[in-house]
Structure formats: C-alpha cells, structure tokens
Amino acid sequence: MKWNKFRLKTTTAAEDIVSSMLMDLGIQGVEIEDRIPLTQADKEQMFVDILPEIEADDGTAYLSFYLEEDEDKEKVLADVKRELKEMSEYVDVGECLIEESQTEDVDWVNNWKQYFHQFYVDDILIIPSWEDVRPDDEDKMIIHIDPGTAFGTGMHETTQLCIRQLRKYVTESTRILDVGCGSGILGMLALKFGAAYSVGTDLDPCAIDATYENMEVNGITRDRYEVMIGNIIDDKEIQDKVGYGCYDIVVANILADVLVELTPVIVSQLKPGGIYITSGIIDDKEETVTEAVKAAGLTVLGVTYQGEWVCVTARKD
C-alpha cells in the first residue's frame, strides 16, 4: 500500500501542542524531528553506550504524518491549517510549511516502539509490554503500558502532572472519570493507587482496545474500569451513560481550548466536593483555563508545573 506523507515545519516550542492537535484530528503515528538536546534521563532510557551527535538546536521541528491514498487529504489538510492558524494566536508555530510526498507501506504503528523504553515517574515504573521488569524494580509500583494506536505512554509532562495529582487525592472509595483516556494509563493508575472504579471516555475508537488490552496485562478486570467512545461535551447520550453527580475525581489531560468547553459540562458529573484535575495546558494558557474553572463555579486548589506545561486542580463546592 502507498501512503501520502506530509512533513510539517514548525518550532520546537510548539511541537508538543501541534502533535496533540494532529492526534485530536484523528491523525495517528506522528513522527517528530528536532535538535533538542537529550536530557540525562533521555540518555539513560536509550540503553546505548555511544550516543549520536546532534547538531545545535535551531528552534525548528518537523512533524510527519501519513494518510492512506483513499483518505480525503484536502479536508484533513484544511482542518490542520485551520487549527494551526488558531494556535498561532497564542504560541509560535513557525512557518507551518507542509511538504507532501508519497511512500510505500510502513509499519508506523509499531516502528515507534524502538524509542519507548521503561522509565520512572517518581517511584512508579512505567514499562512497555515488550520489556521485562528488572529484578531491582520488582518492589516498585509497576504499570505495564502499550498505547497501540491510542495516545498515552505516560512520558509526557502533562500525564505526569496528572499522575501526581491523582495520587494526592485518590482514596479507596474514589470513583474516577478520565475524559480523553487514550491508553487508559490514568484510570489504571488511579486503581493502583486504591480507587474503587474508573470510567474513561475518548473520541478515538482505538482507545477501547488499547485500554482493555492494557488492563489485561495489568491484571485489572472490566468490572473495575469501563471505557466509552463519544464526545462528552455535546453528546447527551454519552453524558447520560457516564452519569451525573457520581464522580469523586474527574481528570482531563486535553488541550486548553477543549478544557474551556469541557469544564462547564463536566461539573455535572462531579459529586459535591469532587476534585477536577486538568492538564494538557501550555503555560501561556494557564489563565484561560483557571478563569474557565472559576466561571464554572469551581474553587482552584492549586496549579502545578513541569517544563512549559501546567496542571490546574479544582474542587466542586
């Protein structure tokens, strides 16, 4: 099979948020090329003795994605360009030139695995399903993860911010709703922290298979975690199925602009006193999200940071 390949020129500052936007549009398997220096943690995860030499970071990043020949590439490109234009109002997205080429069939669903290795979030070991736990890690909290074609390995700062807040607020009676659950990592970790029940929603049908497969590897049964596909912001059927006033915690690791739409809706799913954890927020959008949270009648409990990303935690009084 032949694929249409699109290579988008942007900035290193915007590569994460642009990647998230592409995935939100249903584009899978985004490849990132940049010259950002490797951190010590990156080097340790590569498990090689001699690292490749990387030229100095010039602030440029290239994001490549693929579409099948029969996909409506004109519509997809129009959607991408529209989102980039809106995004340019609050982040430097660069030139946004898009080069198009054609390539033979590539196994992009699995090729990324060569770059994903086990790592830690504090004392939690997050390990892909194709790697083994080392003997000296067997006493740690371990979560096995294989995102497949769904979003979410736990490596991104926004996911790690959510993990730390979940750990702070989860109790043994907690019912949690994860909006945009992807691979199911947050809902599964909540259960490992002691929560009673998790529900996940996502727009991507791949999230169901990815989450249930990860649950099986982690020994989590389906009577403890349910996944639903649909847009909880405007789909009344999904809202009704999820339920109202029944969650101790709602977590949403999504883009800031989506959080603004989601927040006034999701208040109905929270119990009185329930905790709302939001991330996926670039630092320039912190005030936008905190204002949306306050406007929905929630009390901001705290704001945490990692790199250029922000997590806003609030309570329904």
XYZ file of C-alpha atoms in Angstrom:
317
model
C 0.000 0.000 0.000
C 1.162 3.537 -0.733
C 0.731 6.400 1.711
C 0.652 10.156 1.350
C 3.287 11.621 3.664
C 3.048 15.185 4.986
C 6.006 16.903 6.667
C 5.026 19.982 8.666
C 7.653 22.573 9.589
C 7.026 24.167 12.990
C 9.003 25.173 16.095
C 10.393 23.092 18.943
C 8.357 25.245 21.331
C 5.155 24.188 19.573
C 5.908 20.588 18.628
C 4.078 19.026 21.592
C 0.914 21.047 21.265
C 0.878 20.665 17.455
C 1.339 16.887 17.841
C -1.600 16.778 20.253
C -3.701 18.778 17.807
C -2.911 16.349 14.971
C -3.927 13.417 17.154
C -7.135 15.199 18.154
C -7.938 15.416 14.430
C -7.609 11.643 14.184
C -4.098 11.573 12.718
C -2.058 8.711 14.144
C 1.663 7.981 14.221
C 3.126 11.498 14.225
C 6.916 11.480 13.765
C 8.928 14.295 15.366
C 12.327 15.533 14.150
C 14.133 18.166 16.186
C 17.544 19.017 17.633
C 16.543 19.417 21.265
C 19.488 18.241 23.412
C 18.929 14.943 25.209
C 18.428 15.105 28.954
C 20.253 12.742 31.276
C 17.022 10.779 31.686
C 16.689 10.504 27.886
C 20.222 9.149 27.641
C 19.598 6.566 30.346
C 16.446 5.358 28.576
C 18.261 4.805 25.263
C 20.388 1.949 26.685
C 23.316 2.609 24.336
C 26.956 3.353 25.152
C 27.673 5.799 22.316
C 25.032 8.418 21.612
C 24.614 10.017 18.185
C 25.935 13.537 17.749
C 23.110 16.062 17.399
C 23.550 19.482 15.827
C 22.733 22.561 17.901
C 19.019 23.238 18.379
C 17.894 25.893 15.899
C 14.322 26.024 17.218
C 12.935 24.147 14.214
C 10.936 20.932 14.373
C 9.387 18.781 11.656
C 6.256 16.709 12.273
C 5.470 13.994 9.731
C 2.183 12.139 9.404
C 0.695 9.707 6.911
C -2.679 9.345 5.206
C -3.908 6.422 3.156
C -4.334 7.055 -0.547
C -8.124 6.914 -0.340
C -8.371 9.376 2.575
C -9.688 12.870 1.890
C -6.350 14.633 2.204
C -7.770 18.007 1.148
C -10.183 18.014 4.089
C -7.526 16.827 6.535
C -5.058 19.495 5.393
C -7.741 22.169 5.574
C -8.507 21.125 9.170
C -4.805 21.136 10.071
C -4.245 24.584 8.582
C -7.312 25.976 10.356
C -6.121 24.647 13.722
C -2.596 25.978 13.120
C -3.969 29.426 12.333
C -5.955 29.490 15.583
C -2.976 28.139 17.512
C -0.691 30.838 16.127
C -2.573 33.407 18.207
C -1.054 32.085 21.432
C 2.057 30.057 20.501
C 4.816 30.483 17.906
C 4.042 27.711 15.424
C 6.630 28.913 12.888
C 6.281 28.792 9.113
C 3.885 25.813 9.076
C 5.008 24.826 5.593
C 3.720 21.380 4.649
C 5.657 19.210 2.189
C 3.817 16.335 0.544
C 5.342 13.130 -0.782
C 4.368 9.515 -1.313
C 5.871 6.485 0.374
C 5.443 2.739 0.319
C 3.722 0.890 3.153
C 5.422 1.477 6.513
C 4.710 -0.135 9.845
C 4.364 3.210 11.632
C 2.011 1.676 14.211
C 4.921 -0.379 15.578
C 8.071 1.455 14.468
C 7.798 3.970 17.337
C 8.353 1.152 19.821
C 12.113 1.347 19.312
C 12.044 4.745 21.071
C 9.749 3.857 24.002
C 11.552 2.260 26.951
C 10.749 1.828 30.623
C 11.020 4.909 32.810
C 10.016 6.234 36.211
C 7.526 8.788 37.449
C 8.767 9.272 40.996
C 8.703 5.711 42.421
C 6.350 4.331 39.750
C 7.873 2.190 36.998
C 6.077 2.573 33.666
C 7.183 -0.170 31.327
C 6.122 -1.138 27.794
C 4.584 -4.564 27.439
C 7.505 -5.796 25.327
C 10.137 -5.186 28.043
C 10.857 -7.153 31.221
C 10.940 -5.802 34.766
C 14.460 -5.845 36.162
C 14.899 -7.689 39.488
C 15.762 -4.493 41.395
C 12.463 -2.922 40.264
C 10.154 -5.729 41.368
C 9.261 -3.968 44.635
C 8.114 -0.782 42.874
C 4.601 0.142 41.774
C 4.571 -1.121 38.192
C 2.262 -0.241 35.335
C 2.606 -2.089 32.022
C 1.597 0.059 29.065
C 1.262 -0.413 25.320
C -0.632 2.512 23.791
C -1.031 0.791 20.418
C -2.607 3.456 18.220
C -4.126 5.323 21.167
C -2.462 8.316 22.809
C -0.696 7.990 26.145
C 2.556 6.397 27.286
C 2.982 8.461 30.449
C 6.206 10.036 29.206
C 4.692 13.452 28.562
C 4.878 16.119 31.278
C 1.117 16.654 31.241
C 0.413 12.998 32.029
C 2.963 13.014 34.827
C 1.383 16.127 36.339
C -1.975 14.335 36.378
C -0.449 11.200 37.902
C 0.927 13.157 40.857
C -2.378 14.909 41.491
C -4.318 11.655 41.275
C -2.019 10.089 43.812
C -2.656 13.042 46.119
C -6.452 12.809 46.033
C -7.393 9.165 45.363
C -8.933 7.217 48.263
C -10.252 3.664 48.478
C -13.792 4.851 47.737
C -12.864 7.044 44.751
C -14.837 6.792 41.530
C -12.849 8.475 38.764
C -13.776 9.691 35.287
C -10.931 10.184 32.782
C -12.025 12.330 29.833
C -9.761 11.556 26.880
C -8.462 8.319 28.386
C -6.311 7.204 25.416
C -4.341 4.144 26.523
C -6.102 4.118 29.908
C -2.974 4.902 31.883
C -4.543 7.428 34.283
C -7.591 5.314 35.061
C -5.415 2.263 35.667
C -3.002 4.130 37.902
C -5.922 5.520 39.910
C -6.986 1.934 40.560
C -3.442 1.006 41.569
C -3.480 3.988 43.957
C -6.534 2.386 45.573
C -9.539 3.834 43.721
C -12.709 1.763 43.620
C -13.772 2.299 39.992
C -12.664 4.043 36.791
C -14.567 5.218 33.737
C -12.862 6.521 30.607
C -14.208 8.382 27.592
C -12.433 9.123 24.329
C -13.174 10.232 20.787
C -10.838 7.613 19.299
C -12.295 4.084 18.947
C -8.725 2.740 19.308
C -8.890 3.775 22.971
C -11.258 0.912 23.808
C -8.963 -1.848 22.543
C -5.826 -0.129 23.877
C -7.280 0.361 27.365
C -8.777 -3.120 27.680
C -5.551 -4.741 26.436
C -3.507 -2.730 28.954
C -5.950 -3.628 31.719
C -5.493 -7.320 30.994
C -1.694 -7.042 31.161
C -2.013 -5.195 34.477
C -4.485 -7.643 35.991
C -7.369 -5.125 36.058
C -10.791 -6.626 35.388
C -13.548 -4.986 33.358
C -15.819 -4.743 36.366
C -13.440 -2.036 37.670
C -12.867 0.045 34.516
C -15.307 0.902 31.723
C -14.451 2.756 28.504
C -16.934 4.655 26.331
C -16.451 6.316 22.949
C -18.047 9.700 22.318
C -17.768 13.429 22.906
C -18.957 14.130 26.432
C -19.001 17.875 25.696
C -22.011 17.747 23.379
C -23.212 14.133 23.238
C -26.171 13.788 25.613
C -26.194 10.006 25.222
C -22.607 9.771 26.494
C -23.328 12.239 29.294
C -26.271 10.125 30.439
C -24.278 6.892 30.187
C -21.378 8.351 32.184
C -23.806 9.577 34.840
C -24.316 12.728 36.886
C -23.018 13.720 40.300
C -21.280 10.384 40.808
C -17.530 11.007 40.487
C -15.104 11.901 43.242
C -12.456 12.834 40.664
C -12.641 13.903 37.039
C -9.310 14.126 35.209
C -8.885 15.625 31.745
C -5.497 15.760 30.050
C -6.566 17.630 26.921
C -5.706 20.877 25.137
C -6.596 24.101 26.920
C -9.180 25.206 24.355
C -11.037 21.903 24.769
C -10.898 22.254 28.558
C -12.652 25.615 28.275
C -15.586 23.877 26.543
C -15.459 20.798 28.748
C -15.333 22.400 32.194
C -18.884 23.836 32.475
C -20.253 20.500 31.232
C -18.198 18.189 33.418
C -19.238 19.944 36.623
C -22.473 17.939 36.372
C -20.559 14.654 36.568
C -18.724 15.632 39.780
C -20.009 14.955 43.263
C -20.168 17.917 45.661
C -16.634 18.192 46.992
C -15.319 16.340 43.945
C -11.867 17.083 42.513
C -11.277 18.270 38.954
C -7.737 17.710 37.587
C -6.872 19.311 34.253
C -3.694 19.328 32.199
C -2.536 19.489 28.595
C -2.225 23.220 29.259
C 0.690 25.139 27.735
C 1.902 27.772 30.209
C 0.592 30.675 28.102
C -2.938 29.271 28.515
C -2.882 28.869 32.302
C -5.038 31.921 32.961
C -7.512 30.892 30.258
C -8.135 27.569 31.972
C -8.175 28.901 35.549
C -10.732 31.528 34.541
C -12.890 28.855 32.863
C -12.669 26.738 36.017
C -13.727 29.642 38.224
C -16.521 30.627 35.835
C -17.913 27.098 36.171
C -18.232 27.642 39.921
C -15.215 25.550 40.939
C -12.594 26.559 43.505
C -8.978 26.384 42.312
C -6.968 24.346 44.827
C -3.593 24.656 43.169
C -1.569 24.949 39.997
C 1.464 22.719 39.371
C 4.099 22.941 36.677
C 6.503 20.736 34.763
C 8.548 22.269 31.980
C 6.257 24.531 29.949
C 3.148 22.589 30.957
C 0.558 23.322 33.625
C -1.912 21.314 35.702
C -4.885 23.082 37.339
C -6.653 21.268 40.189
C -10.030 22.470 41.495
C -12.916 21.400 43.724
C -16.677 21.459 43.304
C -18.025 23.111 46.479
